[in-house]
Coordinates of C-alpha atoms in Angstrom, one line a residue:
M1 CA 126.6 81.1 -93.0
N2 CA 124.3 81.1 -90.3
P3 CA 120.6 79.6 -91.6
R4 CA 117.7 80.1 -89.9
L5 CA 114.2 80.7 -89.6
V6 CA 112.9 83.7 -87.3
A7 CA 109.0 82.9 -86.6
V8 CA 107.3 86.6 -86.5
S9 CA 103.9 85.5 -86.0
G10 CA 101.7 82.3 -85.6
P11 CA 102.2 79.9 -82.3
L12 CA 106.2 79.8 -82.9
S13 CA 106.3 83.9 -82.7
G14 CA 109.6 84.9 -81.6
G15 CA 111.1 81.4 -82.0
V16 CA 114.7 80.9 -83.9
F17 CA 115.2 77.6 -85.7
R18 CA 118.6 76.7 -86.9
L19 CA 118.9 75.3 -90.5
S20 CA 121.5 72.4 -91.3
D21 CA 122.7 70.5 -94.8
G22 CA 120.1 68.1 -95.8
E23 CA 116.3 68.1 -95.1
F24 CA 114.4 70.5 -92.7
T25 CA 110.7 69.7 -92.6
M26 CA 107.9 71.5 -91.2
G27 CA 104.1 70.6 -90.6
R28 CA 101.9 69.7 -87.5
S29 CA 103.2 66.5 -86.8
E30 CA 105.8 65.8 -84.5
L31 CA 107.6 63.4 -86.9
N32 CA 108.8 66.9 -88.7
S33 CA 112.0 68.8 -87.9
L34 CA 110.0 71.8 -86.9
M35 CA 106.5 71.0 -85.6
V36 CA 104.2 73.8 -86.1
P37 CA 100.9 73.4 -83.9
D38 CA 98.9 75.3 -86.6
R39 CA 95.5 73.6 -87.8
A40 CA 95.7 75.6 -91.0
V41 CA 99.4 73.8 -91.6
S42 CA 99.2 70.3 -93.2
R43 CA 100.8 67.3 -91.2
R44 CA 103.6 67.4 -93.6
H45 CA 103.5 70.8 -95.3
C46 CA 106.7 71.5 -96.9
V47 CA 110.6 71.0 -96.7
I48 CA 113.2 73.2 -96.9
R49 CA 116.3 71.1 -98.4
A50 CA 120.1 72.4 -98.3
D51 CA 122.3 71.3 -100.8
G52 CA 126.1 73.1 -100.8
G53 CA 125.0 76.4 -99.4
T54 CA 122.0 76.7 -101.5
F55 CA 118.3 76.5 -99.9
K56 CA 115.1 75.5 -101.8
L57 CA 111.7 75.3 -100.4
I58 CA 109.4 72.5 -101.7
D59 CA 105.8 72.3 -100.8
L60 CA 104.3 68.8 -99.7
E61 CA 101.0 68.9 -101.5
S62 CA 99.9 70.7 -98.5
R63 CA 96.3 71.7 -98.2
N64 CA 96.5 75.6 -97.9
G65 CA 99.9 75.7 -99.8
C66 CA 103.2 77.9 -99.1
F67 CA 103.9 81.4 -100.0
V68 CA 107.2 83.0 -100.3
N69 CA 107.1 86.9 -100.4
N70 CA 103.1 86.4 -100.5
V71 CA 103.2 84.6 -103.8
P72 CA 102.2 80.9 -103.9
V73 CA 105.1 78.7 -104.8
H74 CA 105.7 74.9 -105.2
E75 CA 109.2 74.8 -105.3
H76 CA 111.3 78.0 -104.6
P77 CA 114.9 78.8 -104.3
L78 CA 115.4 80.9 -101.0
K79 CA 117.2 83.9 -100.6
H80 CA 118.2 85.8 -97.3
S81 CA 115.2 87.8 -95.8
D82 CA 112.9 86.0 -97.9
R83 CA 109.4 86.0 -96.2
I84 CA 107.7 82.5 -95.7
A85 CA 104.0 81.7 -95.1
I86 CA 102.3 78.6 -94.4
G87 CA 98.7 78.4 -92.7
D88 CA 98.9 81.3 -90.2
S89 CA 102.4 81.3 -89.5
Y90 CA 104.9 83.6 -90.8
F91 CA 108.6 83.1 -90.9
I92 CA 111.8 85.4 -92.2
F93 CA 114.5 83.1 -93.7
L94 CA 117.8 84.2 -93.1
V95 CA 121.4 83.4 -93.9
A96 CA 123.6 85.9 -93.2
D97 CA 124.7 87.2 -89.8
D98 CA 122.6 90.2 -89.8
R99 CA 122.8 92.3 -86.3
R100 CA 122.4 95.6 -87.8
G101 CA 124.5 96.8 -85.0
H102 CA 122.3 95.9 -82.4
P103 CA 124.2 94.9 -79.3
S104 CA 124.8 91.7 -78.2
S105 CA 123.3 90.8 -74.6
E106 CA 123.6 87.7 -72.1
T107 CA 120.7 85.6 -71.3
V108 CA 118.4 86.7 -68.8
A109 CA 116.6 84.1 -66.5
M110 CA 113.7 85.1 -64.2
D111 CA 113.4 83.7 -60.8
D112 CA 109.8 83.6 -59.4
S113 CA 111.0 82.8 -56.4
R114 CA 109.9 85.4 -53.2
V115 CA 113.4 86.7 -52.0
I116 CA 112.9 89.5 -49.4
S117 CA 111.0 89.0 -46.6
G118 CA 112.0 91.8 -44.3
Q119 CA 112.7 95.4 -44.8
T120 CA 115.6 96.6 -47.2
V121 CA 117.2 100.3 -48.2
Q122 CA 114.6 101.9 -50.2
L123 CA 115.0 105.4 -52.1
Q124 CA 111.7 107.4 -52.4
P125 CA 111.7 109.5 -55.9
Q126 CA 111.8 112.7 -54.2
D127 CA 114.9 112.0 -52.1
A128 CA 116.8 111.1 -55.2
V129 CA 119.2 114.0 -55.0
Y130 CA 120.3 114.2 -58.8
L131 CA 116.7 114.1 -59.8
Q132 CA 116.4 117.5 -57.5
P133 CA 119.4 119.4 -59.1
R134 CA 118.4 122.9 -57.9
H135 CA 118.1 121.7 -54.0
F136 CA 121.2 119.9 -54.4
L137 CA 123.4 122.5 -55.8
A138 CA 122.1 125.3 -53.3
T139 CA 122.6 123.0 -50.1
R140 CA 126.3 121.6 -50.9
K141 CA 129.4 121.6 -52.9
P142 CA 129.3 118.3 -55.0
S143 CA 132.5 116.0 -53.7
G144 CA 134.8 114.3 -55.8
R145 CA 132.6 111.2 -56.2
E146 CA 129.4 113.3 -56.7
A147 CA 131.3 115.3 -59.3
R148 CA 132.0 111.9 -61.2
D149 CA 128.3 111.3 -61.1
I150 CA 127.0 114.3 -62.3
E151 CA 129.6 113.9 -65.2
A152 CA 128.2 110.5 -65.9
L153 CA 124.7 111.7 -66.2
L154 CA 125.8 114.4 -68.7
K155 CA 127.1 111.6 -70.9
V156 CA 124.1 110.1 -70.5
C157 CA 122.2 113.0 -71.9
Q158 CA 124.5 113.5 -74.7
A159 CA 124.0 109.5 -75.6
L160 CA 120.2 109.7 -75.6
D161 CA 119.8 112.2 -78.8
S162 CA 121.7 109.2 -80.9
S163 CA 120.0 106.4 -79.2
H164 CA 116.4 105.5 -80.5
D165 CA 116.7 102.0 -80.6
L166 CA 115.6 100.4 -77.3
A167 CA 118.5 97.7 -77.4
T168 CA 121.3 100.4 -77.8
L169 CA 120.0 102.8 -75.3
A170 CA 120.0 99.9 -72.6
K171 CA 123.4 98.6 -73.7
G172 CA 124.8 102.5 -73.2
L173 CA 122.7 102.8 -69.8
L174 CA 124.0 99.3 -68.7
D175 CA 127.7 100.0 -69.7
L176 CA 128.0 103.5 -67.8
I177 CA 126.4 101.7 -64.7
L178 CA 128.8 98.8 -64.7
D179 CA 131.9 101.5 -65.1
L180 CA 130.8 103.1 -62.0
V181 CA 129.2 100.8 -59.7
Q182 CA 130.8 97.6 -58.1
A183 CA 128.3 95.3 -59.5
D184 CA 129.3 91.9 -61.3
R185 CA 126.4 91.7 -63.7
G186 CA 123.3 93.7 -64.5
A187 CA 120.4 93.8 -66.6
V188 CA 117.9 96.5 -68.3
L189 CA 114.2 95.1 -68.1
V190 CA 111.3 96.6 -69.8
R191 CA 107.3 96.1 -68.8
E192 CA 105.0 95.5 -71.5
A193 CA 101.5 96.8 -71.8
S194 CA 100.5 93.2 -70.7
G195 CA 102.4 93.5 -67.6
E196 CA 105.3 90.8 -68.7
I197 CA 108.5 91.8 -68.1
R198 CA 111.2 91.2 -70.7
P199 CA 114.8 91.9 -70.8
A200 CA 116.1 94.7 -73.2
Y201 CA 120.0 94.0 -72.5
A202 CA 121.9 92.1 -70.0
R203 CA 125.7 91.7 -69.5
W204 CA 128.4 90.4 -66.9
R205 CA 131.3 92.9 -66.0
D206 CA 133.7 90.3 -66.5
A207 CA 133.9 88.5 -70.1
D208 CA 135.5 85.6 -68.5
H209 CA 132.3 84.9 -66.3
A210 CA 129.7 85.7 -69.1
G211 CA 126.4 83.6 -68.8
T212 CA 122.9 83.4 -67.9
V213 CA 122.0 86.6 -65.6
I214 CA 119.4 85.6 -62.7
V215 CA 116.8 88.3 -62.2
S216 CA 114.2 87.7 -59.3
R217 CA 110.8 88.4 -61.0
Q218 CA 109.2 89.2 -57.6
L219 CA 111.9 91.7 -56.5
V220 CA 111.3 93.6 -60.1
R221 CA 107.4 93.4 -59.7
D222 CA 107.9 94.9 -56.1
V223 CA 110.3 98.0 -57.5
L224 CA 107.8 98.6 -60.6
A225 CA 104.8 98.7 -58.2
D226 CA 106.1 100.8 -55.5
K227 CA 108.4 103.2 -58.1
K228 CA 110.8 103.2 -55.1
A229 CA 114.6 102.3 -55.8
L230 CA 115.8 99.3 -53.8
M231 CA 119.1 98.4 -52.0
C232 CA 120.5 95.3 -50.2
N233 CA 123.9 94.2 -49.5
D234 CA 123.5 90.8 -47.1
V235 CA 121.5 88.8 -49.6
L236 CA 122.7 85.6 -48.1
Q237 CA 123.4 86.1 -44.6
D238 CA 120.5 88.4 -43.4
A239 CA 117.9 86.8 -41.3
R240 CA 115.2 88.7 -43.1
I241 CA 116.3 87.5 -46.6
N242 CA 115.1 84.2 -47.9
P243 CA 117.5 83.5 -50.9
T244 CA 116.6 81.3 -53.7
E245 CA 118.6 78.3 -55.0
S246 CA 119.5 80.0 -58.0
M247 CA 120.9 82.9 -56.2
V248 CA 123.0 81.0 -53.8
A249 CA 124.0 78.8 -56.9
S250 CA 125.4 82.0 -58.1
S251 CA 126.7 83.7 -54.6
V252 CA 124.6 86.6 -54.9
T253 CA 125.6 88.9 -51.9
A254 CA 124.1 92.1 -52.8
L255 CA 121.2 93.8 -55.1
L256 CA 120.3 97.0 -56.2
I257 CA 117.1 97.7 -58.3
T258 CA 115.9 101.2 -59.2
P259 CA 112.6 101.7 -61.4
I260 CA 112.7 103.6 -64.7
V261 CA 109.6 106.0 -64.4
A262 CA 108.2 107.9 -67.2
R263 CA 105.0 109.9 -67.2
E264 CA 104.5 108.4 -63.8
Q265 CA 104.1 105.0 -65.0
S266 CA 106.8 102.2 -64.3
A267 CA 108.6 101.4 -67.6
G268 CA 111.5 99.3 -66.9
V269 CA 114.1 98.4 -64.0
I270 CA 118.0 98.7 -63.8
Y271 CA 118.9 95.4 -62.2
L272 CA 122.3 95.2 -60.5
A273 CA 123.8 92.1 -58.8
A274 CA 127.1 91.7 -56.8
S275 CA 128.9 88.4 -55.5
N276 CA 131.6 90.1 -53.4
P277 CA 130.8 90.7 -49.9
L278 CA 134.0 92.8 -49.5
R279 CA 132.4 95.5 -51.8
P280 CA 129.1 96.2 -51.1
F281 CA 126.8 98.9 -52.7
E282 CA 127.0 102.3 -51.2
A283 CA 124.3 105.0 -50.7
A284 CA 125.9 106.8 -53.4
D285 CA 125.5 103.8 -55.9
L286 CA 121.7 103.8 -55.1
Q287 CA 121.8 107.8 -55.8
L288 CA 123.7 107.3 -58.9
A289 CA 121.3 104.6 -60.4
A290 CA 118.2 106.1 -59.5
G291 CA 119.8 109.6 -61.1
L292 CA 120.8 107.6 -64.5
A293 CA 117.5 105.8 -64.4
G294 CA 115.3 109.2 -63.9
V295 CA 117.6 111.3 -66.8
A296 CA 117.1 108.3 -69.2
A297 CA 113.1 107.7 -68.8
P298 CA 112.0 109.8 -71.2
A299 CA 114.3 108.4 -74.1
F300 CA 113.6 104.9 -72.7
E301 CA 109.7 105.3 -72.8
S302 CA 110.0 106.9 -76.4
A303 CA 112.4 104.2 -77.8
R304 CA 109.7 101.8 -76.0
Q305 CA 106.9 103.8 -78.2
L306 CA 109.0 103.5 -81.3
E307 CA 109.4 99.8 -80.8
R308 CA 105.5 99.3 -80.6
L309 CA 104.8 101.5 -83.4
Q310 CA 107.2 99.4 -85.7
E311 CA 105.9 96.2 -84.6
E312 CA 102.1 97.4 -85.4
N313 CA 103.3 98.4 -88.5
R314 CA 104.9 95.1 -89.4
R315 CA 101.8 93.4 -88.2
L316 CA 99.6 95.5 -90.5
H317 CA 102.0 95.0 -93.2
E318 CA 101.8 91.3 -92.7
E319 CA 98.1 91.2 -92.5
I320 CA 98.0 93.2 -95.6
A321 CA 100.1 90.4 -97.3
I322 CA 98.2 87.4 -96.1
E323 CA 94.8 89.0 -97.1
H324 CA 96.0 89.6 -100.4
R325 CA 98.0 86.4 -101.7
M326 CA 96.6 84.2 -104.2
V327 CA 95.8 80.6 -104.2
G328 CA 96.1 78.1 -106.5
N329 CA 98.9 75.6 -107.8
S330 CA 97.2 75.1 -111.5
P331 CA 99.4 75.7 -114.8
G332 CA 97.6 79.0 -115.8
M333 CA 98.3 80.4 -112.2
E334 CA 101.8 79.0 -112.1
Q335 CA 102.3 81.4 -115.1
V336 CA 100.9 84.4 -113.6
Y337 CA 103.1 83.8 -110.5
R338 CA 106.1 83.5 -112.7
F339 CA 105.1 86.7 -114.6
I340 CA 104.8 88.5 -111.1
E341 CA 108.5 87.2 -110.2
K342 CA 109.8 88.7 -113.1
A343 CA 107.8 91.6 -113.6
A344 CA 107.7 93.1 -110.1
P345 CA 111.5 94.2 -109.6
R346 CA 111.1 96.4 -112.9
D347 CA 109.0 99.6 -113.4
A348 CA 107.4 99.1 -116.6
T349 CA 103.5 99.6 -117.1
V350 CA 101.7 96.5 -116.7
L351 CA 98.3 95.5 -118.3
I352 CA 96.3 92.3 -116.6
T353 CA 93.3 90.9 -118.6
G354 CA 90.7 88.6 -117.7
E355 CA 87.3 88.2 -116.6
S356 CA 85.6 89.9 -113.7
G357 CA 86.3 88.4 -110.6
T358 CA 89.5 86.4 -111.5
G359 CA 91.7 88.5 -109.1
K360 CA 93.3 90.9 -111.5
E361 CA 93.7 93.6 -108.5
L362 CA 95.2 90.6 -106.2
V363 CA 98.1 90.5 -109.0
A364 CA 98.2 94.0 -108.9
R365 CA 98.8 94.5 -105.4
A366 CA 101.5 91.3 -105.7
L367 CA 103.3 93.3 -108.1
H368 CA 103.5 96.1 -105.7
L369 CA 104.2 94.2 -102.5
N370 CA 107.1 92.4 -104.5
S371 CA 108.5 96.0 -106.1
P372 CA 111.0 98.2 -104.7
R373 CA 108.1 100.5 -104.1
A374 CA 106.5 98.2 -101.5
S375 CA 106.9 100.7 -98.9
G376 CA 105.0 103.6 -101.2
P377 CA 101.1 103.6 -101.5
F378 CA 99.1 101.4 -103.5
V379 CA 96.0 103.4 -105.0
A380 CA 93.5 101.8 -106.8
V381 CA 91.1 103.7 -109.1
N382 CA 88.1 101.9 -110.6
S383 CA 86.7 103.6 -113.9
T384 CA 83.4 102.3 -113.1
A385 CA 83.1 103.6 -109.8
L386 CA 83.6 107.5 -110.4
P387 CA 80.8 109.3 -112.8
E388 CA 82.5 110.6 -115.7
N389 CA 81.9 114.4 -114.5
L390 CA 83.9 113.2 -111.6
M391 CA 86.6 111.2 -113.0
E392 CA 88.8 113.8 -114.3
S393 CA 89.0 115.8 -111.1
G394 CA 89.2 112.6 -108.7
L395 CA 92.3 111.5 -110.8
F396 CA 94.2 114.7 -111.4
G397 CA 92.9 116.7 -108.7
H398 CA 91.6 120.2 -109.1
E399 CA 92.2 124.2 -108.2
K400 CA 90.0 126.1 -106.2
G401 CA 87.3 127.4 -108.2
A402 CA 87.9 125.5 -111.2
F403 CA 84.2 124.4 -111.4
T404 CA 81.1 124.9 -109.2
G405 CA 81.8 123.4 -105.9
A406 CA 85.5 123.7 -106.0
V407 CA 85.6 125.7 -102.7
A408 CA 89.4 124.2 -102.2
T409 CA 92.3 122.9 -103.9
Q410 CA 91.9 119.3 -103.9
K411 CA 94.6 116.7 -104.7
G412 CA 94.0 113.7 -107.1
L413 CA 94.7 110.2 -106.9
L414 CA 97.6 110.7 -109.0
E415 CA 99.4 112.5 -106.3
A416 CA 98.0 110.3 -103.8
A417 CA 100.1 107.5 -105.4
N418 CA 103.4 109.5 -105.5
G419 CA 106.3 107.0 -104.8
G420 CA 104.0 104.0 -105.2
T421 CA 101.7 102.2 -107.6
L422 CA 98.7 103.7 -109.3
F423 CA 96.3 100.6 -109.9
L424 CA 93.8 101.6 -113.1
D425 CA 91.1 99.2 -112.8
E426 CA 88.5 98.7 -116.1
I427 CA 90.6 101.1 -118.3
G428 CA 88.0 99.9 -121.0
D429 CA 85.9 102.1 -119.1
M430 CA 87.9 105.0 -119.3
P431 CA 86.2 108.2 -120.7
L432 CA 87.3 108.6 -124.1
S433 CA 87.8 112.6 -123.6
L434 CA 90.3 111.4 -120.5
Q435 CA 92.3 109.2 -122.6
P436 CA 94.9 111.9 -124.2
K437 CA 95.5 113.5 -120.7
L438 CA 96.2 110.0 -119.3
L439 CA 98.4 109.1 -122.4
R440 CA 100.5 112.0 -121.0
V441 CA 100.7 110.7 -117.5
I442 CA 102.2 107.3 -118.9
Q443 CA 104.6 109.0 -121.2
E444 CA 105.7 111.8 -119.2
R445 CA 104.6 111.7 -115.6
Q446 CA 103.3 114.9 -116.0
F447 CA 99.8 116.5 -115.6
E448 CA 98.0 119.7 -114.5
R449 CA 94.9 120.1 -112.0
V450 CA 91.7 121.0 -113.3
G451 CA 91.7 124.5 -114.0
G452 CA 95.4 124.6 -112.8
T453 CA 98.4 125.9 -115.2
E454 CA 100.9 124.5 -113.0
T455 CA 102.6 121.3 -114.3
L456 CA 103.0 118.6 -111.4
K457 CA 105.4 115.7 -112.0
V458 CA 104.8 112.2 -110.1
D459 CA 106.7 109.1 -109.6
I460 CA 104.9 106.3 -110.1
R461 CA 104.2 102.9 -111.3
I462 CA 101.4 102.3 -113.4
V463 CA 99.4 99.2 -113.4
A464 CA 96.0 98.7 -115.7
A465 CA 93.3 96.1 -115.6
T466 CA 90.4 95.4 -117.9
H467 CA 87.8 92.5 -118.7
R468 CA 87.3 94.1 -121.9
N469 CA 88.7 93.3 -125.5
L470 CA 90.7 96.6 -126.0
E471 CA 91.4 95.5 -129.7
E472 CA 87.9 95.5 -130.6
M473 CA 87.3 98.6 -128.7
I474 CA 90.3 100.2 -130.9
R475 CA 88.5 99.2 -134.1
S476 CA 85.2 100.5 -133.0
G477 CA 86.9 103.8 -131.8
S478 CA 86.1 103.7 -128.4
F479 CA 89.8 103.3 -127.2
R480 CA 93.0 104.8 -128.2
Q481 CA 95.3 102.7 -130.0
D482 CA 98.3 105.0 -128.8
L483 CA 97.3 104.7 -125.3
Y484 CA 96.9 100.8 -125.6
F485 CA 100.4 100.5 -126.5
R486 CA 101.6 102.1 -123.6
F487 CA 99.5 100.1 -121.3
N488 CA 100.6 97.0 -123.2
V489 CA 104.2 97.2 -122.2
L490 CA 104.3 93.9 -120.0
S491 CA 100.8 92.0 -120.0
V492 CA 99.4 89.1 -118.1
Q493 CA 96.1 87.1 -118.4
V494 CA 94.5 86.0 -115.4
P495 CA 92.7 82.3 -116.1
S496 CA 88.9 82.0 -115.5
L497 CA 88.0 79.9 -112.6
R498 CA 86.8 77.1 -114.9
E499 CA 89.9 77.2 -116.7
R500 CA 91.7 76.0 -113.6
R501 CA 89.0 73.6 -111.8
E502 CA 91.9 72.2 -109.9
D503 CA 92.2 75.5 -107.6
I504 CA 88.4 75.4 -106.9
V505 CA 88.6 73.2 -103.7
P506 CA 91.8 74.9 -102.3
L507 CA 90.7 78.3 -102.8
A508 CA 87.2 76.9 -101.1
R509 CA 89.0 75.8 -98.3
Y510 CA 91.1 78.8 -97.8
F511 CA 87.8 80.9 -97.7
L512 CA 86.4 78.5 -95.3
N513 CA 89.0 78.9 -92.9
R514 CA 89.2 82.4 -93.3
E515 CA 85.3 82.8 -92.7
R516 CA 85.1 80.6 -89.8
R517 CA 88.0 82.3 -88.2
R518 CA 86.2 85.7 -88.5
E519 CA 83.4 84.1 -87.1
R520 CA 85.0 82.6 -84.3
R521 CA 84.0 79.0 -85.4
P522 CA 85.6 75.8 -84.8
E523 CA 87.0 73.7 -87.5
M524 CA 85.1 73.3 -90.6
E525 CA 85.0 71.2 -93.8
F526 CA 82.8 70.5 -97.0
S527 CA 81.2 67.1 -97.2
P528 CA 82.0 65.0 -100.4
E529 CA 78.8 66.0 -102.1
A530 CA 79.2 69.9 -101.7
E531 CA 83.2 69.5 -102.9
A532 CA 82.0 67.8 -105.8
C533 CA 79.3 70.4 -106.6
L534 CA 81.7 73.3 -106.0
K535 CA 84.2 71.6 -108.8
E536 CA 81.4 71.0 -111.3
Y537 CA 80.0 74.6 -111.3
D538 CA 81.3 77.1 -114.0
W539 CA 81.6 79.8 -111.6
P540 CA 80.8 82.7 -114.1
G541 CA 81.8 85.0 -111.4
N542 CA 85.0 83.3 -110.8
V543 CA 86.7 84.1 -107.6
R544 CA 84.4 86.6 -106.1
E545 CA 81.4 84.4 -106.5
L546 CA 83.1 81.7 -104.9
E547 CA 84.1 83.7 -102.2
N548 CA 80.6 84.9 -101.7
A549 CA 79.3 81.5 -101.9
I550 CA 81.5 80.0 -99.0
E551 CA 80.8 83.4 -96.9
Q552 CA 77.1 82.2 -97.6
A553 CA 77.5 78.8 -96.6
V554 CA 79.3 79.5 -93.6
V555 CA 76.5 81.6 -92.0
M556 CA 73.5 79.4 -93.5
T557 CA 75.3 76.0 -91.7
S558 CA 75.3 75.6 -87.6
G559 CA 77.3 72.4 -87.8
D560 CA 81.2 72.2 -88.4
V561 CA 80.5 70.6 -92.2
I562 CA 79.3 72.4 -94.9
E563 CA 76.7 70.2 -96.9
L564 CA 75.2 70.4 -100.4
G565 CA 72.2 72.1 -99.2
D566 CA 74.0 75.0 -97.5
L567 CA 75.3 76.2 -100.8
S568 CA 73.4 78.6 -102.5
E569 CA 70.6 77.6 -105.2
N570 CA 72.4 78.2 -108.2
V571 CA 75.4 76.3 -107.4
R572 CA 73.3 73.7 -105.8
D573 CA 71.4 73.3 -108.8
C574 CA 74.3 72.7 -111.1
G575 CA 76.1 70.0 -108.8
E576 CA 72.9 68.1 -108.7
K577 CA 72.6 68.2 -112.7
A578 CA 75.9 67.1 -113.0
G579 CA 75.2 63.6 -112.7
S580 CA 77.4 61.2 -110.9
L581 CA 79.5 62.1 -108.1
G582 CA 81.8 59.3 -108.6
L583 CA 81.8 55.7 -106.6
F584 CA 83.3 57.1 -103.5
H585 CA 81.1 60.1 -103.4
E586 CA 78.3 57.8 -104.3
T587 CA 79.0 55.3 -101.5
V588 CA 79.5 57.6 -98.9
R589 CA 76.1 59.6 -99.6
E590 CA 73.9 56.0 -99.9
A591 CA 75.6 55.2 -96.4
R592 CA 74.2 58.5 -94.9
K593 CA 70.9 57.8 -96.6
Q594 CA 70.7 54.3 -94.9
A595 CA 72.0 55.4 -91.5
I596 CA 69.2 58.1 -91.2
I597 CA 66.4 55.6 -92.4
K598 CA 67.8 53.4 -89.4
A599 CA 67.7 56.0 -86.8
F600 CA 64.3 57.2 -87.7
K601 CA 62.8 53.5 -87.6
Q602 CA 64.6 53.2 -84.3
A603 CA 63.3 56.7 -83.2
R604 CA 59.7 55.8 -84.7
G605 CA 59.6 59.0 -86.8
N606 CA 60.6 61.4 -84.0
Y607 CA 63.0 63.9 -85.7
T608 CA 64.5 65.0 -82.1
E609 CA 64.9 61.3 -80.9
A610 CA 66.6 60.4 -84.5
A611 CA 69.0 63.5 -84.1
R612 CA 70.1 62.0 -80.7
V613 CA 70.7 58.7 -81.9
L614 CA 72.7 59.9 -84.8
G615 CA 74.7 62.7 -82.4
L616 CA 73.5 65.7 -84.9
H617 CA 71.8 68.7 -84.0
V618 CA 68.1 68.4 -85.1
N619 CA 68.7 71.4 -87.6
Y620 CA 71.3 69.8 -89.1
L621 CA 69.3 66.6 -89.6
H622 CA 66.7 68.4 -91.1
R623 CA 69.2 70.1 -93.8
L624 CA 70.7 66.5 -94.4
I625 CA 67.4 65.3 -95.1
R626 CA 66.7 67.7 -97.7
T627 CA 70.1 67.5 -99.2
L628 CA 69.9 63.7 -99.5
N629 CA 66.2 64.0 -100.8
L630 CA 64.9 61.7 -98.3
K631 CA 61.8 63.4 -97.3
G632 CA 59.5 61.0 -99.0
R633 CA 61.2 57.9 -97.7
L634 CA 61.0 58.4 -94.0
K635 CA 58.1 57.0 -92.0
T636 CA 56.7 59.4 -89.6

């Protein structure tokens, strides 16, 4: 076992953190096993507890909660490759040694000192003989060494067809060069779009001397900029050379560096170093390295582009998962999370019920993201969004000429969801005329387009949601009973926000942090009065209404505290009518009042001067006065 956390996003991105038996705490404080410098992470956020080879994540009553595989958890056993999110940081939990065939690589250390002050042997691209095959073969018969090098070039060409991974490609390239060139160690380095240089693969020829490969960052940058191969055989003795301490320590006597140029852009370098002055690099070594770099360049750039696309795809999937994760640890939501955990791996149809705005679509997305269909599409259909006359063609698609305006064959949303999940929102509003056709889709996964005769099959999972009482609709004849039974294979009810008031403040803080980041605002918080008001309000629009209220409050306030007066009028009025805010909040409220009254007396009624005395913005002071009902008590 090799238990570890790999940080894939956040301030620790790229780090690997080993776990051992006992407790591994994570949080913003330096006293934790892993300090996460993230303001969205609590000082003591969570702990990973190890016991005899099993691991469990426990939330330490953190402010923004912990998520495993996009589902909020309080205490959760961890499995290999589980995804852990805390604050804005995202980790992968790994136990097994899962290298997936990637080659091992030595560590590379970049030396930033200037190495060469004089001229060295350089090779122009047009002088690389193996990159000018017609001219080369027409003017000479290849020698024994040249024939061997040409064979090496052919081997590289053959290997390129099967090497789409950058690390594997770099390994094959460097291994071949070290078999042919008298170098002790080498590295293949990549230049990122940002200009940063990173190693793709590095190794020593002799495993007994394995260790860090020292690379001169300045020389690499020079070769990348000039697009010229470079060779120097007297690094330590030549008067024109200024060797660095690290090169002296590792006894570097010779260097050979060649650029990998693709589409006239330097994508990376092959870096070779030697320590035996009796075996210097030869001109033929320089030609071979330049030839291999030129042959490998297109595949190298393709692998680099694939790596960038995979990283972008991972980032987008991560954003989607973070955007749609749910917040709250109330008993009602814990039941929902347990349902998701059990239902997600299965393919059975699910019915989600609950009031409007409770987050039924978020539950559907969590079911999809944690299912075997997670890599497939998630297609949401709202029965109230399409007019009844367009619902059928939108869902099933239509053939050319099926009706006026059908100028071409059009696939429907059922086909768009093939291989993934189809989410039917507000099925209680589904037209009665379409319900028999939908019943057939659920039963047989078959249908015909409007105006068509060909029977089409789809591989989809169906998740439905409604805020209506379908049983009452069955009794009134507006919903088919057999369709209801087909939908209601697995069912879960999402509680309203007033039924889980303990989740209101965590949800509000989540939306506050999200909105202030979007608006590029500094850290913000709620005043005690505003927080108490949020908890007292019944939220008939549920989470959707709360989200809108927080968005509005962030826009309305210019300070870093959301006050009662920044909330919408209906929310504020309810909070003010709720009566006592509790001894602590009343004491804080009264202290604010007295501080403002005292400042006004000192400023002789001048708002600007009173704001300066209090250390507040004058607009914020006006809002505080309105919120605390102080207008009539101030002497102006």
